Amino acid sequence: MSEPEIGDGLAAFADVVDPVAMAEMLNKLVRWPDPEAVARLPVWFPELARKMPLYKAGWMERATNKKRPKTEGNTSANTALTRTLNQSSKARPHWTCCHIWGNDDTSYASGHSEVNDPRYYSSPANMVLVPTPLKAITDFVPQFKIALRLTAYRLYGFLPDARTLPDRADAGDWMPIEWTEPAGPAVVRFGKVAETAMKRRVAQISDDLKLVGTAYPAGQVRETIGYWCARKPESLFDTIGGDV
């Protein structure tokens, strides 16, 4: 006698979970950046996106690990969100940075993903912080992904190019009620820790743009900054001036 098939895990999850209760819990646990902080520095690492090659300081020599070239994983995006939330990585163990827009193909066969685009990879408008055990929900529950995307648009006006804003109805009961109310979701208020880190990051970008004869992707950086300056005027990128 053959064993019964286990079937699709996401369907099994949907059969037993209470989306209203889950939405209530997620509302309490998701950490959103302050729109003011996003406006101040809408992208942190315009020189990077996921899978891009990493270089040592000075951008002359590839970074390696056991003689193998290193590529960007999620480290810089994690740093960007952490600093925007006035935190350090050590001060918030067991929390995970999750992108709001990314690869919607759960088999990961598709090459299209905002995390591979420097305009969106390290933008805090495209990220939330969640307790690590809940990361799979932000990645694999389509209704909650829609709730996140609608709320990111509401908070930051953020919608990647070539994407369409989803319908509210498609989020179903996974949309927390608080995220639809006039006040919107609670955000982590912009503070001095974030402001200081932002100024240091912009100063580093300005210095790196002066590098000549290196692998630094100056053209990509200028294009990425220009993209965000058109959408978030009066950001800290204004201090770079003629370098962009």
CSV table of C-alpha atoms in Angstrom, one decimal:
chain,number,residue,atom,x,y,z
A,1,MET,CA,0.0,0.0,0.0
A,2,SER,CA,1.5,3.3,-1.1
A,3,GLU,CA,1.9,6.2,1.4
A,4,PRO,CA,-0.4,9.2,0.8
A,5,GLU,CA,1.3,12.2,-0.8
A,6,ILE,CA,2.2,15.0,1.6
A,7,GLY,CA,1.3,17.6,-0.9
A,8,ASP,CA,2.1,21.3,-1.1
A,9,GLY,CA,3.4,22.8,2.2
A,10,LEU,CA,2.1,26.3,1.5
A,11,ALA,CA,-1.4,24.9,0.9
A,12,ALA,CA,-1.2,22.8,4.1
A,13,PHE,CA,-0.2,26.0,5.9
A,14,ALA,CA,-3.1,27.9,4.5
A,15,ASP,CA,-5.5,25.2,5.5
A,16,VAL,CA,-4.8,25.6,9.2
A,17,VAL,CA,-3.6,29.1,9.8
A,18,ASP,CA,-5.8,32.0,10.8
A,19,PRO,CA,-4.8,34.9,8.6
A,20,VAL,CA,-6.5,37.5,10.8
A,21,ALA,CA,-4.6,36.4,13.8
A,22,MET,CA,-1.4,36.2,11.8
A,23,ALA,CA,-1.9,39.7,10.4
A,24,GLU,CA,-2.4,41.0,14.0
A,25,MET,CA,0.8,39.4,15.1
A,26,LEU,CA,2.8,40.6,12.1
A,27,ASN,CA,1.6,44.2,12.7
A,28,LYS,CA,3.2,44.0,16.1
A,29,LEU,CA,6.4,42.5,14.9
A,30,VAL,CA,7.3,44.1,11.5
A,31,ARG,CA,9.6,47.0,11.9
A,32,TRP,CA,9.2,49.8,9.3
A,33,PRO,CA,11.7,52.6,8.6
A,34,ASP,CA,10.5,56.1,9.1
A,35,PRO,CA,9.6,57.9,5.8
A,36,GLU,CA,11.8,60.8,6.9
A,37,ALA,CA,14.8,58.5,7.1
A,38,VAL,CA,14.0,57.0,3.7
A,39,ALA,CA,13.8,60.5,2.2
A,40,ARG,CA,17.2,61.4,3.8
A,41,LEU,CA,19.0,58.5,2.2
A,42,PRO,CA,16.9,56.5,-0.2
A,43,VAL,CA,19.7,54.1,-1.2
A,44,TRP,CA,22.8,53.2,0.8
A,45,PHE,CA,25.0,51.2,-1.4
A,46,PRO,CA,24.5,52.3,-5.1
A,47,GLU,CA,27.6,50.5,-6.0
A,48,LEU,CA,26.2,47.1,-5.1
A,49,ALA,CA,23.4,44.6,-5.7
A,50,ARG,CA,23.0,41.0,-4.9
A,51,LYS,CA,25.6,38.7,-6.7
A,52,MET,CA,27.8,41.6,-7.7
A,53,PRO,CA,31.5,41.1,-7.2
A,54,LEU,CA,33.0,42.4,-4.0
A,55,TYR,CA,36.3,44.3,-3.8
A,56,LYS,CA,38.8,45.2,-1.1
A,57,ALA,CA,39.2,48.9,0.0
A,58,GLY,CA,40.3,51.0,-3.0
A,59,TRP,CA,38.4,48.8,-5.5
A,60,MET,CA,41.6,47.5,-7.1
A,61,GLU,CA,41.6,43.9,-5.9
A,62,ARG,CA,38.7,41.3,-5.7
A,63,ALA,CA,37.8,40.2,-2.3
A,64,THR,CA,38.2,36.5,-1.8
A,65,ASN,CA,37.3,33.7,0.6
A,66,LYS,CA,39.6,30.7,0.5
A,67,LYS,CA,40.8,32.0,-2.9
A,68,ARG,CA,37.3,32.1,-4.3
A,69,PRO,CA,36.0,35.5,-5.5
A,70,LYS,CA,33.3,36.9,-3.1
A,71,THR,CA,30.0,38.3,-4.3
A,72,GLU,CA,27.4,40.4,-2.5
A,73,GLY,CA,24.8,38.4,-0.6
A,74,ASN,CA,22.5,40.4,1.7
A,75,THR,CA,25.1,42.0,3.9
A,76,SER,CA,24.9,45.6,2.6
A,77,ALA,CA,21.1,45.6,2.5
A,78,ASN,CA,21.1,44.4,6.0
A,79,THR,CA,23.4,47.2,7.1
A,80,ALA,CA,21.3,49.8,5.3
A,81,LEU,CA,18.1,48.8,7.0
A,82,THR,CA,19.8,48.3,10.4
A,83,ARG,CA,21.4,51.8,10.3
A,84,THR,CA,18.1,53.4,9.1
A,85,LEU,CA,16.4,51.9,12.1
A,86,ASN,CA,19.0,53.4,14.5
A,87,GLN,CA,20.5,50.0,15.3
A,88,SER,CA,23.7,48.0,15.0
A,89,SER,CA,23.6,44.3,14.1
A,90,LYS,CA,24.8,43.3,17.5
A,91,ALA,CA,21.9,45.2,19.1
A,92,ARG,CA,19.2,43.3,17.4
A,93,PRO,CA,20.0,39.5,17.3
A,94,HIS,CA,17.5,37.1,15.7
A,95,TRP,CA,16.0,39.8,13.4
A,96,THR,CA,16.2,39.5,9.6
A,97,CYS,CA,16.2,42.0,6.8
A,98,CYS,CA,13.5,41.1,4.2
A,99,HIS,CA,13.1,42.7,0.8
A,100,ILE,CA,9.6,43.7,-0.1
A,101,TRP,CA,10.0,43.5,-3.9
A,102,GLY,CA,12.2,40.7,-5.1
A,103,ASN,CA,12.0,37.4,-7.0
A,104,ASP,CA,8.4,36.2,-7.0
A,105,ASP,CA,9.4,32.9,-8.6
A,106,THR,CA,9.6,30.5,-5.6
A,107,SER,CA,11.7,28.1,-7.6
A,108,TYR,CA,14.2,30.9,-8.2
A,109,ALA,CA,14.5,30.0,-11.8
A,110,SER,CA,13.6,33.5,-13.0
A,111,GLY,CA,16.5,36.0,-13.2
A,112,HIS,CA,14.3,39.0,-12.6
A,113,SER,CA,14.6,40.4,-9.1
A,114,GLU,CA,14.8,43.9,-7.6
A,115,VAL,CA,17.5,42.6,-5.3
A,116,ASN,CA,19.8,42.3,-8.3
A,117,ASP,CA,19.1,46.0,-9.2
A,118,PRO,CA,21.3,48.6,-7.4
A,119,ARG,CA,18.4,51.1,-7.4
A,120,TYR,CA,16.4,48.8,-5.1
A,121,TYR,CA,18.8,46.4,-3.4
A,122,SER,CA,19.9,48.7,-0.5
A,123,SER,CA,16.9,51.0,-0.4
A,124,PRO,CA,15.2,51.0,3.0
A,125,ALA,CA,11.9,51.7,1.1
A,126,ASN,CA,12.2,48.1,-0.1
A,127,MET,CA,12.9,46.4,3.2
A,128,VAL,CA,11.4,45.6,6.6
A,129,LEU,CA,12.9,43.9,9.6
A,130,VAL,CA,11.1,40.8,11.0
A,131,PRO,CA,12.0,38.3,13.7
A,132,THR,CA,14.0,35.6,12.0
A,133,PRO,CA,11.4,32.8,12.4
A,134,LEU,CA,8.9,34.8,10.4
A,135,LYS,CA,11.2,35.4,7.3
A,136,ALA,CA,9.5,32.6,5.4
A,137,ILE,CA,6.1,34.3,5.7
A,138,THR,CA,7.5,37.5,4.0
A,139,ASP,CA,9.0,35.4,1.2
A,140,PHE,CA,6.3,32.8,0.5
A,141,VAL,CA,2.9,33.9,1.6
A,142,PRO,CA,1.7,35.9,-1.5
A,143,GLN,CA,-1.1,37.7,0.4
A,144,PHE,CA,1.3,39.1,2.9
A,145,LYS,CA,3.8,40.1,0.3
A,146,ILE,CA,1.0,42.1,-1.3
A,147,ALA,CA,0.2,43.7,2.1
A,148,LEU,CA,3.9,44.7,2.5
A,149,ARG,CA,4.0,46.2,-1.1
A,150,LEU,CA,0.9,48.2,-0.7
A,151,THR,CA,2.1,49.6,2.6
A,152,ALA,CA,5.5,50.5,1.2
A,153,TYR,CA,3.8,52.4,-1.5
A,154,ARG,CA,1.6,54.2,1.1
A,155,LEU,CA,4.6,55.1,3.3
A,156,TYR,CA,7.3,55.9,0.8
A,157,GLY,CA,5.5,56.1,-2.6
A,158,PHE,CA,7.7,53.2,-3.5
A,159,LEU,CA,6.9,51.1,-6.6
A,160,PRO,CA,9.8,49.7,-8.7
A,161,ASP,CA,9.9,50.3,-12.5
A,162,ALA,CA,8.0,47.8,-14.6
A,163,ARG,CA,5.9,46.7,-11.6
A,164,THR,CA,2.2,47.2,-11.1
A,165,LEU,CA,0.7,48.0,-7.7
A,166,PRO,CA,-1.3,45.0,-6.5
A,167,ASP,CA,-5.0,45.1,-5.6
A,168,ARG,CA,-5.9,45.5,-2.0
A,169,ALA,CA,-8.4,42.7,-2.3
A,170,ASP,CA,-5.7,40.2,-3.2
A,171,ALA,CA,-4.1,40.7,0.3
A,172,GLY,CA,-7.3,39.3,1.9
A,173,ASP,CA,-7.2,39.0,5.6
A,174,TRP,CA,-3.4,39.1,5.7
A,175,MET,CA,-3.5,42.9,5.6
A,176,PRO,CA,-3.3,44.2,9.1
A,177,ILE,CA,-6.1,46.5,9.9
A,178,GLU,CA,-3.7,49.1,11.4
A,179,TRP,CA,-1.9,49.4,8.0
A,180,THR,CA,-5.1,50.5,6.4
A,181,GLU,CA,-6.0,53.1,9.0
A,182,PRO,CA,-5.2,56.8,8.5
A,183,ALA,CA,-2.2,56.7,10.9
A,184,GLY,CA,-0.7,53.7,9.1
A,185,PRO,CA,1.7,51.2,10.6
A,186,ALA,CA,4.0,52.2,13.4
A,187,VAL,CA,7.5,53.2,12.2
A,188,VAL,CA,10.9,53.3,13.9
A,189,ARG,CA,11.5,57.0,14.3
A,190,PHE,CA,14.4,58.7,12.6
A,191,GLY,CA,17.2,59.5,15.0
A,192,LYS,CA,20.8,60.7,15.5
A,193,VAL,CA,22.4,57.3,15.1
A,194,ALA,CA,20.8,56.9,11.7
A,195,GLU,CA,21.7,60.5,10.7
A,196,THR,CA,25.3,60.1,11.6
A,197,ALA,CA,25.6,56.8,9.8
A,198,MET,CA,23.9,58.3,6.7
A,199,LYS,CA,26.4,61.2,6.5
A,200,ARG,CA,29.3,58.9,6.8
A,201,ARG,CA,28.0,56.7,4.0
A,202,VAL,CA,27.4,59.6,1.7
A,203,ALA,CA,30.9,61.0,2.4
A,204,GLN,CA,32.3,57.5,1.5
A,205,ILE,CA,30.3,57.5,-1.7
A,206,SER,CA,31.6,61.0,-2.6
A,207,ASP,CA,35.2,59.8,-1.9
A,208,ASP,CA,34.8,56.6,-4.0
A,209,LEU,CA,33.4,58.6,-7.0
A,210,LYS,CA,36.8,60.2,-7.2
A,211,LEU,CA,38.6,56.9,-7.7
A,212,VAL,CA,40.2,56.6,-11.1
A,213,GLY,CA,41.5,53.5,-12.8
A,214,THR,CA,39.7,51.1,-10.5
A,215,ALA,CA,36.8,48.7,-10.7
A,216,TYR,CA,34.5,51.1,-8.8
A,217,PRO,CA,31.2,51.3,-10.9
A,218,ALA,CA,31.0,55.1,-11.0
A,219,GLY,CA,28.5,55.2,-13.9
A,220,GLN,CA,26.2,52.8,-12.1
A,221,VAL,CA,26.5,54.8,-8.9
A,222,ARG,CA,25.6,58.1,-10.6
A,223,GLU,CA,22.7,56.6,-12.4
A,224,THR,CA,21.3,55.0,-9.2
A,225,ILE,CA,21.7,58.3,-7.2
A,226,GLY,CA,20.1,60.2,-10.1
A,227,TYR,CA,17.2,57.8,-10.1
A,228,TRP,CA,16.5,58.5,-6.4
A,229,CYS,CA,17.2,62.2,-6.5
A,230,ALA,CA,14.4,62.5,-9.0
A,231,ARG,CA,12.1,60.7,-6.6
A,232,LYS,CA,13.4,62.0,-3.2
A,233,PRO,CA,14.6,65.5,-3.7
A,234,GLU,CA,16.6,67.3,-1.0
A,235,SER,CA,18.2,64.0,0.2
A,236,LEU,CA,21.7,63.8,1.6
A,237,PHE,CA,22.9,63.1,-2.0
A,238,ASP,CA,22.6,66.9,-2.6
A,239,THR,CA,25.8,67.3,-0.6
A,240,ILE,CA,27.8,65.3,-3.2
A,241,GLY,CA,27.0,68.0,-5.8
A,242,GLY,CA,29.0,67.8,-9.0
A,243,ASP,CA,30.2,64.3,-8.3
A,244,VAL,CA,26.8,62.9,-9.4
